[in-house]
Amino acid sequence: MKQIVFATNNAHKLDEIRQIVGDSIQVLSLADIDCNDDIPEDADTLDGNALIKAQYIHDKYGMDCFSDDTGLEIDALGGEPGVYSARYGGVAHDSERNMDKVLAKLEGVPMEQRTARFRTVIALIEGDTVTTFEGKVEGHILTERHGTEGFGYDPIFQPNEAGGPTFAEMTAQQKNAISHRGRATAKLVAHLLGAR
């Protein structure tokens, strides 16, 4: 069976990928290969960060590997927070502070100008070949939080396709059906399964 490393220890992301791939490919986590390194993510693009993580694992362990990076891009803020989405509020992965900063910066901006998108880039390294996959979903930033599901900016992001609810008001299944990560992952899996 083909083995591939997903450069993450995020259990949610790992389970999602493993469910989609099924028994056809063995997806390993960083913990599975005994990697406890703090891999840098210091590129200024999502593509760059995804590739840094995958390249690090490929170079050190000699295994086929993929990694992802995700950002929220708000048009009225010139594309911010973008690659800095996880630490926009000043502390890494503090979703409340991140949302507070976005809402404060957008105060007074009318709804039609609050357009935004979530974008995920996955970088895959197989042997000497690098392939990238992108998924995105368009939407708007609301003026206040709605819903308690999901994580990150989900309570303030209203995807256009859903007809009203935020990502945080959807079930995981509803969100994954239209989400940026779900779309990028589907492209990755189709590539992996097609290459068997």
Short mmCIF file of N, CA and C in Angstrom, two decimals:
data_model
loop_
_atom_site.label_atom_id
_atom_site.label_comp_id
_atom_site.label_asym_id
_atom_site.label_seq_id
_atom_site.Cartn_x
_atom_site.Cartn_y
_atom_site.Cartn_z
N MET A 1 0.84 -1.20 0.00
CA MET A 1 0.00 0.00 0.00
C MET A 1 0.88 1.25 0.00
N LYS A 2 0.50 2.23 -0.81
CA LYS A 2 1.25 3.48 -0.87
C LYS A 2 1.14 4.21 0.47
N GLN A 3 2.27 4.73 0.94
CA GLN A 3 2.30 5.54 2.16
C GLN A 3 2.63 6.98 1.78
N ILE A 4 2.00 7.92 2.48
CA ILE A 4 2.31 9.33 2.27
C ILE A 4 2.14 10.06 3.60
N VAL A 5 3.00 11.01 3.84
CA VAL A 5 2.96 11.77 5.10
C VAL A 5 2.17 13.05 4.90
N PHE A 6 1.25 13.34 5.80
CA PHE A 6 0.56 14.62 5.86
C PHE A 6 1.27 15.42 6.95
N ALA A 7 1.95 16.49 6.58
CA ALA A 7 2.76 17.26 7.52
C ALA A 7 1.87 18.07 8.47
N THR A 8 1.21 17.34 9.37
CA THR A 8 0.34 17.97 10.36
C THR A 8 0.19 17.06 11.57
N ASN A 9 -0.15 17.66 12.70
CA ASN A 9 -0.59 16.89 13.86
C ASN A 9 -2.02 17.30 14.24
N ASN A 10 -2.70 18.00 13.30
CA ASN A 10 -4.08 18.40 13.50
C ASN A 10 -4.98 17.17 13.27
N ALA A 11 -5.52 16.64 14.36
CA ALA A 11 -6.29 15.39 14.29
C ALA A 11 -7.51 15.53 13.39
N HIS A 12 -8.15 16.72 13.41
CA HIS A 12 -9.35 16.94 12.59
C HIS A 12 -9.01 16.83 11.10
N LYS A 13 -7.93 17.51 10.68
CA LYS A 13 -7.52 17.46 9.28
C LYS A 13 -7.13 16.03 8.88
N LEU A 14 -6.42 15.36 9.78
CA LEU A 14 -5.94 14.00 9.50
C LEU A 14 -7.11 13.03 9.31
N ASP A 15 -8.09 13.09 10.21
CA ASP A 15 -9.26 12.22 10.11
C ASP A 15 -10.02 12.46 8.81
N GLU A 16 -10.16 13.75 8.46
CA GLU A 16 -10.90 14.11 7.25
C GLU A 16 -10.25 13.49 6.01
N ILE A 17 -8.93 13.64 5.91
CA ILE A 17 -8.21 13.08 4.76
C ILE A 17 -8.31 11.55 4.75
N ARG A 18 -8.12 10.93 5.91
CA ARG A 18 -8.15 9.46 5.98
C ARG A 18 -9.52 8.91 5.60
N GLN A 19 -10.58 9.61 5.96
CA GLN A 19 -11.93 9.17 5.60
C GLN A 19 -12.13 9.22 4.09
N ILE A 20 -11.63 10.28 3.46
CA ILE A 20 -11.82 10.45 2.02
C ILE A 20 -11.01 9.42 1.25
N VAL A 21 -9.76 9.19 1.68
CA VAL A 21 -8.87 8.27 0.98
C VAL A 21 -9.27 6.82 1.19
N GLY A 22 -9.80 6.51 2.40
CA GLY A 22 -10.19 5.14 2.71
C GLY A 22 -8.98 4.23 2.87
N ASP A 23 -9.12 2.99 2.43
CA ASP A 23 -8.05 2.00 2.61
C ASP A 23 -7.06 1.95 1.46
N SER A 24 -7.20 2.86 0.50
CA SER A 24 -6.38 2.77 -0.71
C SER A 24 -4.96 3.32 -0.52
N ILE A 25 -4.80 4.27 0.40
CA ILE A 25 -3.50 4.89 0.67
C ILE A 25 -3.36 5.05 2.18
N GLN A 26 -2.19 4.76 2.72
CA GLN A 26 -1.95 4.96 4.15
C GLN A 26 -1.41 6.36 4.37
N VAL A 27 -2.19 7.20 5.06
CA VAL A 27 -1.79 8.57 5.35
C VAL A 27 -1.21 8.63 6.76
N LEU A 28 0.05 9.04 6.85
CA LEU A 28 0.75 9.12 8.13
C LEU A 28 0.81 10.57 8.62
N SER A 29 0.76 10.75 9.94
CA SER A 29 0.92 12.07 10.53
C SER A 29 2.38 12.29 10.91
N LEU A 30 2.71 13.50 11.34
CA LEU A 30 4.07 13.76 11.82
C LEU A 30 4.39 12.87 13.03
N ALA A 31 3.39 12.66 13.89
CA ALA A 31 3.60 11.80 15.06
C ALA A 31 3.91 10.37 14.63
N ASP A 32 3.28 9.91 13.56
CA ASP A 32 3.50 8.54 13.08
C ASP A 32 4.94 8.31 12.64
N ILE A 33 5.63 9.37 12.20
CA ILE A 33 7.03 9.22 11.76
C ILE A 33 7.99 9.78 12.81
N ASP A 34 7.47 10.00 14.02
CA ASP A 34 8.28 10.51 15.14
C ASP A 34 8.94 11.85 14.84
N CYS A 35 8.21 12.73 14.16
CA CYS A 35 8.71 14.08 13.90
C CYS A 35 8.05 15.03 14.89
N ASN A 36 8.86 15.59 15.77
CA ASN A 36 8.37 16.57 16.74
C ASN A 36 8.98 17.94 16.49
N ASP A 37 9.55 18.13 15.31
CA ASP A 37 10.23 19.39 14.98
C ASP A 37 9.23 20.54 14.84
N ASP A 38 9.68 21.72 15.18
CA ASP A 38 8.89 22.93 14.97
C ASP A 38 9.24 23.43 13.56
N ILE A 39 8.42 23.06 12.59
CA ILE A 39 8.73 23.38 11.19
C ILE A 39 8.38 24.85 10.93
N PRO A 40 9.31 25.62 10.40
CA PRO A 40 9.04 27.05 10.16
C PRO A 40 7.97 27.26 9.08
N GLU A 41 7.22 28.32 9.26
CA GLU A 41 6.24 28.75 8.24
C GLU A 41 6.45 30.23 8.03
N ASP A 42 7.55 30.60 7.38
CA ASP A 42 7.91 32.01 7.28
C ASP A 42 7.86 32.58 5.87
N ALA A 43 7.15 31.89 4.99
CA ALA A 43 6.97 32.41 3.63
C ALA A 43 5.90 33.51 3.66
N ASP A 44 5.84 34.31 2.60
CA ASP A 44 4.84 35.38 2.55
C ASP A 44 3.65 35.04 1.67
N THR A 45 3.53 33.75 1.31
CA THR A 45 2.36 33.28 0.57
C THR A 45 1.90 31.94 1.15
N LEU A 46 0.63 31.60 0.91
CA LEU A 46 0.11 30.30 1.33
C LEU A 46 0.86 29.18 0.60
N ASP A 47 1.09 29.35 -0.69
CA ASP A 47 1.81 28.36 -1.48
C ASP A 47 3.19 28.10 -0.88
N GLY A 48 3.86 29.19 -0.51
CA GLY A 48 5.20 29.09 0.05
C GLY A 48 5.24 28.33 1.35
N ASN A 49 4.30 28.64 2.25
CA ASN A 49 4.26 27.94 3.54
C ASN A 49 3.95 26.46 3.38
N ALA A 50 3.01 26.14 2.51
CA ALA A 50 2.66 24.74 2.29
C ALA A 50 3.86 23.97 1.76
N LEU A 51 4.59 24.59 0.84
CA LEU A 51 5.75 23.92 0.25
C LEU A 51 6.90 23.77 1.25
N ILE A 52 7.11 24.79 2.10
CA ILE A 52 8.17 24.70 3.11
C ILE A 52 7.98 23.48 3.99
N LYS A 53 6.76 23.28 4.47
CA LYS A 53 6.49 22.15 5.38
C LYS A 53 6.67 20.81 4.68
N ALA A 54 6.14 20.70 3.47
CA ALA A 54 6.27 19.44 2.73
C ALA A 54 7.73 19.15 2.39
N GLN A 55 8.46 20.20 1.96
CA GLN A 55 9.87 20.03 1.58
C GLN A 55 10.71 19.61 2.78
N TYR A 56 10.41 20.17 3.94
CA TYR A 56 11.16 19.85 5.16
C TYR A 56 11.06 18.35 5.46
N ILE A 57 9.85 17.83 5.43
CA ILE A 57 9.63 16.41 5.72
C ILE A 57 10.25 15.53 4.64
N HIS A 58 10.07 15.91 3.38
CA HIS A 58 10.61 15.14 2.27
C HIS A 58 12.14 15.07 2.36
N ASP A 59 12.78 16.20 2.64
CA ASP A 59 14.24 16.24 2.71
C ASP A 59 14.78 15.46 3.90
N LYS A 60 14.12 15.56 5.05
CA LYS A 60 14.64 14.93 6.27
C LYS A 60 14.34 13.43 6.34
N TYR A 61 13.15 13.04 5.86
CA TYR A 61 12.72 11.65 6.03
C TYR A 61 12.70 10.85 4.72
N GLY A 62 12.84 11.55 3.59
CA GLY A 62 12.86 10.87 2.30
C GLY A 62 11.54 10.22 1.91
N MET A 63 10.44 10.76 2.43
CA MET A 63 9.12 10.18 2.15
C MET A 63 8.28 11.15 1.33
N ASP A 64 7.39 10.60 0.49
CA ASP A 64 6.41 11.44 -0.18
C ASP A 64 5.57 12.13 0.88
N CYS A 65 5.22 13.38 0.63
CA CYS A 65 4.60 14.19 1.69
C CYS A 65 3.72 15.27 1.08
N PHE A 66 2.70 15.69 1.86
CA PHE A 66 1.94 16.87 1.47
C PHE A 66 1.65 17.71 2.71
N SER A 67 1.42 18.99 2.47
CA SER A 67 1.12 19.92 3.55
C SER A 67 0.16 20.98 3.04
N ASP A 68 -0.51 21.67 3.95
CA ASP A 68 -1.46 22.69 3.52
C ASP A 68 -1.27 23.99 4.29
N ASP A 69 -1.75 25.07 3.72
CA ASP A 69 -1.85 26.34 4.44
C ASP A 69 -3.12 27.03 3.97
N THR A 70 -3.76 27.72 4.88
CA THR A 70 -5.06 28.34 4.61
C THR A 70 -5.05 29.79 5.06
N GLY A 71 -5.73 30.65 4.32
CA GLY A 71 -5.85 32.04 4.71
C GLY A 71 -7.20 32.62 4.35
N LEU A 72 -7.61 33.63 5.12
CA LEU A 72 -8.81 34.41 4.82
C LEU A 72 -8.36 35.70 4.15
N GLU A 73 -8.89 35.99 2.98
CA GLU A 73 -8.51 37.18 2.22
C GLU A 73 -9.71 38.12 2.11
N ILE A 74 -9.59 39.30 2.72
CA ILE A 74 -10.68 40.28 2.75
C ILE A 74 -10.35 41.43 1.81
N ASP A 75 -11.21 41.64 0.83
CA ASP A 75 -10.92 42.63 -0.21
C ASP A 75 -10.76 44.04 0.34
N ALA A 76 -11.63 44.45 1.26
CA ALA A 76 -11.58 45.81 1.81
C ALA A 76 -10.32 46.06 2.63
N LEU A 77 -9.63 44.98 3.02
CA LEU A 77 -8.38 45.11 3.79
C LEU A 77 -7.17 44.76 2.92
N GLY A 78 -7.34 44.85 1.61
CA GLY A 78 -6.22 44.61 0.71
C GLY A 78 -5.72 43.17 0.73
N GLY A 79 -6.61 42.23 1.07
CA GLY A 79 -6.24 40.82 1.10
C GLY A 79 -5.84 40.30 2.47
N GLU A 80 -5.81 41.21 3.47
CA GLU A 80 -5.53 40.75 4.84
C GLU A 80 -6.70 39.92 5.35
N PRO A 81 -6.44 39.05 6.35
CA PRO A 81 -5.15 38.72 6.97
C PRO A 81 -4.29 37.77 6.15
N GLY A 82 -4.87 37.08 5.16
CA GLY A 82 -4.08 36.26 4.24
C GLY A 82 -3.20 35.25 4.94
N VAL A 83 -1.91 35.28 4.61
CA VAL A 83 -0.97 34.30 5.15
C VAL A 83 -0.80 34.44 6.67
N TYR A 84 -1.22 35.58 7.22
CA TYR A 84 -1.11 35.81 8.67
C TYR A 84 -2.40 35.50 9.42
N SER A 85 -3.32 34.79 8.79
CA SER A 85 -4.65 34.57 9.37
C SER A 85 -4.61 33.98 10.78
N ALA A 86 -3.74 33.00 11.02
CA ALA A 86 -3.72 32.32 12.32
C ALA A 86 -3.23 33.21 13.45
N ARG A 87 -2.43 34.22 13.11
CA ARG A 87 -1.84 35.08 14.16
C ARG A 87 -2.17 36.57 13.95
N TYR A 88 -3.26 36.84 13.27
CA TYR A 88 -3.63 38.22 12.91
C TYR A 88 -3.83 39.10 14.14
N GLY A 89 -4.41 38.52 15.20
CA GLY A 89 -4.67 39.29 16.41
C GLY A 89 -3.47 39.44 17.33
N GLY A 90 -2.33 38.89 16.91
CA GLY A 90 -1.11 39.05 17.69
C GLY A 90 -0.62 37.79 18.38
N VAL A 91 -1.53 36.86 18.63
CA VAL A 91 -1.16 35.60 19.28
C VAL A 91 -1.62 34.46 18.36
N ALA A 92 -0.73 33.51 18.13
CA ALA A 92 -1.06 32.42 17.21
C ALA A 92 -2.29 31.65 17.67
N HIS A 93 -3.20 31.42 16.76
CA HIS A 93 -4.39 30.58 16.95
C HIS A 93 -5.34 31.09 18.04
N ASP A 94 -5.39 32.41 18.25
CA ASP A 94 -6.37 33.00 19.17
C ASP A 94 -7.52 33.53 18.31
N SER A 95 -8.50 32.66 18.06
CA SER A 95 -9.57 32.98 17.12
C SER A 95 -10.37 34.22 17.53
N GLU A 96 -10.62 34.37 18.83
CA GLU A 96 -11.41 35.52 19.29
C GLU A 96 -10.70 36.84 19.00
N ARG A 97 -9.41 36.89 19.29
CA ARG A 97 -8.65 38.12 19.02
C ARG A 97 -8.55 38.38 17.52
N ASN A 98 -8.38 37.31 16.74
CA ASN A 98 -8.32 37.47 15.29
C ASN A 98 -9.63 38.06 14.75
N MET A 99 -10.76 37.50 15.20
CA MET A 99 -12.05 38.02 14.73
C MET A 99 -12.29 39.45 15.21
N ASP A 100 -11.90 39.74 16.45
CA ASP A 100 -12.06 41.10 16.98
C ASP A 100 -11.32 42.11 16.10
N LYS A 101 -10.12 41.77 15.68
CA LYS A 101 -9.32 42.69 14.86
C LYS A 101 -9.98 42.90 13.50
N VAL A 102 -10.45 41.83 12.88
CA VAL A 102 -11.13 41.95 11.58
C VAL A 102 -12.38 42.83 11.71
N LEU A 103 -13.20 42.55 12.73
CA LEU A 103 -14.44 43.31 12.90
C LEU A 103 -14.16 44.79 13.17
N ALA A 104 -13.12 45.08 13.95
CA ALA A 104 -12.76 46.46 14.24
C ALA A 104 -12.29 47.18 12.98
N LYS A 105 -11.49 46.51 12.18
CA LYS A 105 -10.97 47.14 10.95
C LYS A 105 -12.07 47.37 9.92
N LEU A 106 -13.11 46.53 9.97
CA LEU A 106 -14.20 46.65 8.98
C LEU A 106 -15.38 47.48 9.51
N GLU A 107 -15.25 48.04 10.69
CA GLU A 107 -16.36 48.81 11.27
C GLU A 107 -16.76 49.94 10.32
N GLY A 108 -18.05 50.03 10.02
CA GLY A 108 -18.56 51.06 9.14
C GLY A 108 -18.51 50.72 7.66
N VAL A 109 -17.86 49.62 7.31
CA VAL A 109 -17.79 49.21 5.89
C VAL A 109 -19.10 48.52 5.53
N PRO A 110 -19.80 48.99 4.48
CA PRO A 110 -21.09 48.39 4.11
C PRO A 110 -20.94 46.94 3.65
N MET A 111 -22.01 46.17 3.80
CA MET A 111 -21.97 44.72 3.52
C MET A 111 -21.49 44.41 2.11
N GLU A 112 -21.91 45.21 1.12
CA GLU A 112 -21.53 44.90 -0.26
C GLU A 112 -20.02 45.05 -0.49
N GLN A 113 -19.34 45.74 0.42
CA GLN A 113 -17.88 45.91 0.30
C GLN A 113 -17.10 44.98 1.24
N ARG A 114 -17.81 44.06 1.90
CA ARG A 114 -17.16 43.16 2.86
C ARG A 114 -16.88 41.78 2.23
N THR A 115 -16.62 41.78 0.93
CA THR A 115 -16.35 40.52 0.22
C THR A 115 -15.03 39.91 0.68
N ALA A 116 -15.02 38.59 0.71
CA ALA A 116 -13.83 37.87 1.19
C ALA A 116 -13.85 36.45 0.65
N ARG A 117 -12.73 35.78 0.81
CA ARG A 117 -12.67 34.36 0.44
C ARG A 117 -11.72 33.64 1.37
N PHE A 118 -12.01 32.37 1.57
CA PHE A 118 -11.07 31.46 2.22
C PHE A 118 -10.35 30.72 1.11
N ARG A 119 -9.03 30.56 1.26
CA ARG A 119 -8.25 29.86 0.25
C ARG A 119 -7.31 28.87 0.93
N THR A 120 -7.30 27.65 0.46
CA THR A 120 -6.38 26.62 0.95
C THR A 120 -5.49 26.17 -0.19
N VAL A 121 -4.20 26.06 0.08
CA VAL A 121 -3.24 25.52 -0.89
C VAL A 121 -2.60 24.28 -0.28
N ILE A 122 -2.58 23.19 -1.05
CA ILE A 122 -1.91 21.96 -0.64
C ILE A 122 -0.72 21.75 -1.56
N ALA A 123 0.46 21.52 -0.96
CA ALA A 123 1.66 21.20 -1.74
C ALA A 123 1.98 19.72 -1.54
N LEU A 124 2.13 19.00 -2.64
CA LEU A 124 2.42 17.57 -2.62
C LEU A 124 3.79 17.33 -3.25
N ILE A 125 4.63 16.56 -2.56
CA ILE A 125 5.93 16.18 -3.13
C ILE A 125 5.96 14.66 -3.24
N GLU A 126 6.09 14.18 -4.47
CA GLU A 126 6.23 12.76 -4.75
C GLU A 126 7.52 12.57 -5.53
N GLY A 127 8.52 11.93 -4.91
CA GLY A 127 9.82 11.82 -5.56
C GLY A 127 10.40 13.20 -5.78
N ASP A 128 10.65 13.54 -7.05
CA ASP A 128 11.19 14.87 -7.38
C ASP A 128 10.11 15.81 -7.91
N THR A 129 8.85 15.38 -7.85
CA THR A 129 7.76 16.15 -8.46
C THR A 129 6.95 16.90 -7.40
N VAL A 130 6.78 18.20 -7.63
CA VAL A 130 5.95 19.03 -6.75
C VAL A 130 4.67 19.39 -7.48
N THR A 131 3.53 19.15 -6.83
CA THR A 131 2.22 19.50 -7.40
C THR A 131 1.45 20.28 -6.35
N THR A 132 0.76 21.34 -6.76
CA THR A 132 -0.06 22.10 -5.81
C THR A 132 -1.53 22.04 -6.22
N PHE A 133 -2.37 22.11 -5.21
CA PHE A 133 -3.83 22.07 -5.40
C PHE A 133 -4.42 23.22 -4.60
N GLU A 134 -5.39 23.92 -5.19
CA GLU A 134 -6.00 25.05 -4.50
C GLU A 134 -7.51 24.87 -4.40
N GLY A 135 -8.06 25.27 -3.27
CA GLY A 135 -9.50 25.31 -3.09
C GLY A 135 -9.88 26.65 -2.51
N LYS A 136 -10.99 27.23 -2.98
CA LYS A 136 -11.42 28.50 -2.39
C LYS A 136 -12.93 28.59 -2.36
N VAL A 137 -13.42 29.43 -1.47
CA VAL A 137 -14.85 29.68 -1.36
C VAL A 137 -15.04 31.18 -1.13
N GLU A 138 -15.93 31.77 -1.92
CA GLU A 138 -16.21 33.21 -1.84
C GLU A 138 -17.34 33.48 -0.83
N GLY A 139 -17.28 34.66 -0.20
CA GLY A 139 -18.32 35.01 0.75
C GLY A 139 -18.19 36.44 1.23
N HIS A 140 -18.78 36.70 2.40
CA HIS A 140 -18.77 38.03 3.02
C HIS A 140 -18.42 37.91 4.50
N ILE A 141 -17.88 39.00 5.05
CA ILE A 141 -17.63 39.08 6.49
C ILE A 141 -18.79 39.81 7.14
N LEU A 142 -19.44 39.16 8.09
CA LEU A 142 -20.58 39.77 8.78
C LEU A 142 -20.10 40.78 9.81
N THR A 143 -21.04 41.50 10.42
CA THR A 143 -20.68 42.53 11.40
C THR A 143 -20.60 41.97 12.82
N GLU A 144 -21.05 40.73 13.01
CA GLU A 144 -20.98 40.09 14.32
C GLU A 144 -20.94 38.58 14.15
N ARG A 145 -20.59 37.88 15.22
CA ARG A 145 -20.48 36.43 15.17
C ARG A 145 -21.85 35.76 15.12
N HIS A 146 -21.91 34.65 14.38
CA HIS A 146 -23.12 33.81 14.33
C HIS A 146 -22.70 32.35 14.33
N GLY A 147 -23.22 31.56 15.27
CA GLY A 147 -22.95 30.13 15.30
C GLY A 147 -21.79 29.75 16.21
N THR A 148 -21.75 28.47 16.56
CA THR A 148 -20.75 27.99 17.52
C THR A 148 -19.95 26.80 17.00
N GLU A 149 -20.22 26.35 15.78
CA GLU A 149 -19.48 25.21 15.24
C GLU A 149 -18.20 25.70 14.56
N GLY A 150 -17.40 24.74 14.07
CA GLY A 150 -16.20 25.10 13.32
C GLY A 150 -15.13 25.71 14.19
N PHE A 151 -14.25 26.50 13.56
CA PHE A 151 -13.13 27.10 14.27
C PHE A 151 -12.64 28.30 13.47
N GLY A 152 -11.66 29.01 14.01
CA GLY A 152 -11.09 30.15 13.29
C GLY A 152 -12.10 31.26 13.06
N TYR A 153 -12.19 31.71 11.83
CA TYR A 153 -13.07 32.83 11.46
C TYR A 153 -14.48 32.38 11.07
N ASP A 154 -14.79 31.11 11.26
CA ASP A 154 -16.08 30.57 10.81
C ASP A 154 -17.31 31.36 11.27
N PRO A 155 -17.34 31.90 12.51
CA PRO A 155 -18.54 32.61 12.97
C PRO A 155 -18.82 33.93 12.24
N ILE A 156 -17.83 34.50 11.54
CA ILE A 156 -18.07 35.77 10.85
C ILE A 156 -18.03 35.63 9.33
N PHE A 157 -17.78 34.41 8.83
CA PHE A 157 -17.70 34.20 7.38
C PHE A 157 -18.98 33.55 6.86
N GLN A 158 -19.63 34.26 5.94
CA GLN A 158 -20.88 33.79 5.32
C GLN A 158 -20.59 33.43 3.86
N PRO A 159 -20.52 32.12 3.55
CA PRO A 159 -20.24 31.73 2.16
C PRO A 159 -21.41 32.04 1.25
N ASN A 160 -21.12 32.51 0.06
CA ASN A 160 -22.17 32.90 -0.88
C ASN A 160 -23.09 31.73 -1.24
N GLU A 161 -22.53 30.55 -1.39
CA GLU A 161 -23.29 29.40 -1.90
C GLU A 161 -24.30 28.85 -0.91
N ALA A 162 -24.13 29.14 0.37
CA ALA A 162 -24.98 28.50 1.37
C ALA A 162 -26.33 29.20 1.57
N GLY A 163 -26.45 30.42 1.09
CA GLY A 163 -27.73 31.12 1.17
C GLY A 163 -28.09 31.67 2.54
N GLY A 164 -27.10 31.99 3.35
CA GLY A 164 -27.42 32.64 4.63
C GLY A 164 -26.55 32.30 5.81
N PRO A 165 -26.41 31.02 6.18
CA PRO A 165 -25.66 30.69 7.39
C PRO A 165 -24.16 30.91 7.26
N THR A 166 -23.51 31.15 8.40
CA THR A 166 -22.05 31.20 8.43
C THR A 166 -21.52 29.77 8.48
N PHE A 167 -20.21 29.62 8.30
CA PHE A 167 -19.60 28.30 8.44
C PHE A 167 -19.86 27.75 9.86
N ALA A 168 -19.92 28.64 10.84
CA ALA A 168 -20.11 28.21 12.23
C ALA A 168 -21.54 27.79 12.53
N GLU A 169 -22.46 28.03 11.60
CA GLU A 169 -23.85 27.60 11.77
C GLU A 169 -24.15 26.32 10.99
N MET A 170 -23.12 25.76 10.35
CA MET A 170 -23.30 24.55 9.55
C MET A 170 -22.75 23.33 10.29
N THR A 171 -23.24 22.16 9.90
CA THR A 171 -22.63 20.93 10.39
C THR A 171 -21.30 20.77 9.65
N ALA A 172 -20.44 19.91 10.19
CA ALA A 172 -19.15 19.66 9.54
C ALA A 172 -19.36 19.14 8.11
N GLN A 173 -20.37 18.31 7.94
CA GLN A 173 -20.65 17.74 6.61
C GLN A 173 -21.07 18.83 5.63
N GLN A 174 -21.92 19.75 6.08
CA GLN A 174 -22.37 20.85 5.22
C GLN A 174 -21.19 21.75 4.83
N LYS A 175 -20.37 22.06 5.82
CA LYS A 175 -19.21 22.93 5.56
C LYS A 175 -18.23 22.26 4.61
N ASN A 176 -17.90 21.00 4.86
CA ASN A 176 -16.90 20.31 4.04
C ASN A 176 -17.33 20.18 2.58
N ALA A 177 -18.65 20.18 2.35
CA ALA A 177 -19.16 20.02 0.98
C ALA A 177 -18.82 21.22 0.11
N ILE A 178 -18.65 22.42 0.72
CA ILE A 178 -18.37 23.62 -0.08
C ILE A 178 -17.10 24.34 0.35
N SER A 179 -16.42 23.85 1.38
CA SER A 179 -15.30 24.61 1.94
C SER A 179 -14.06 24.58 1.06
N HIS A 180 -13.22 25.56 1.28
CA HIS A 180 -11.93 25.70 0.62
C HIS A 180 -11.06 24.46 0.85
N ARG A 181 -10.98 24.01 2.10
CA ARG A 181 -10.14 22.85 2.41
C ARG A 181 -10.71 21.58 1.77
N GLY A 182 -12.04 21.46 1.82
CA GLY A 182 -12.69 20.31 1.20
C GLY A 182 -12.41 20.25 -0.29
N ARG A 183 -12.42 21.39 -0.96
CA ARG A 183 -12.19 21.43 -2.40
C ARG A 183 -10.74 21.11 -2.76
N ALA A 184 -9.81 21.69 -2.00
CA ALA A 184 -8.39 21.40 -2.25
C ALA A 184 -8.09 19.93 -1.97
N THR A 185 -8.68 19.41 -0.90
CA THR A 185 -8.46 18.01 -0.53
C THR A 185 -9.01 17.07 -1.59
N ALA A 186 -10.17 17.40 -2.14
CA ALA A 186 -10.77 16.56 -3.18
C ALA A 186 -9.85 16.46 -4.40
N LYS A 187 -9.21 17.58 -4.76
CA LYS A 187 -8.28 17.57 -5.89
C LYS A 187 -7.06 16.72 -5.57
N LEU A 188 -6.54 16.84 -4.35
CA LEU A 188 -5.40 16.04 -3.92
C LEU A 188 -5.73 14.56 -3.98
N VAL A 189 -6.87 14.19 -3.41
CA VAL A 189 -7.25 12.77 -3.34
C VAL A 189 -7.47 12.21 -4.73
N ALA A 190 -8.10 12.97 -5.60
CA ALA A 190 -8.31 12.50 -6.98
C ALA A 190 -6.97 12.25 -7.66
N HIS A 191 -6.00 13.11 -7.39
CA HIS A 191 -4.66 12.93 -7.95
C HIS A 191 -3.99 11.68 -7.39
N LEU A 192 -4.05 11.51 -6.08
CA LEU A 192 -3.41 10.36 -5.43
C LEU A 192 -4.04 9.05 -5.87
N LEU A 193 -5.36 9.01 -5.91
CA LEU A 193 -6.04 7.77 -6.30
C LEU A 193 -5.85 7.48 -7.78
N GLY A 194 -5.77 8.54 -8.59
CA GLY A 194 -5.56 8.36 -10.03
C GLY A 194 -4.15 7.89 -10.35
N ALA A 195 -3.22 8.17 -9.42
CA ALA A 195 -1.81 7.83 -9.67
C ALA A 195 -1.44 6.44 -9.17
N ARG A 196 -2.40 5.75 -8.57
CA ARG A 196 -2.10 4.42 -8.01
C ARG A 196 -1.68 3.44 -9.10
#
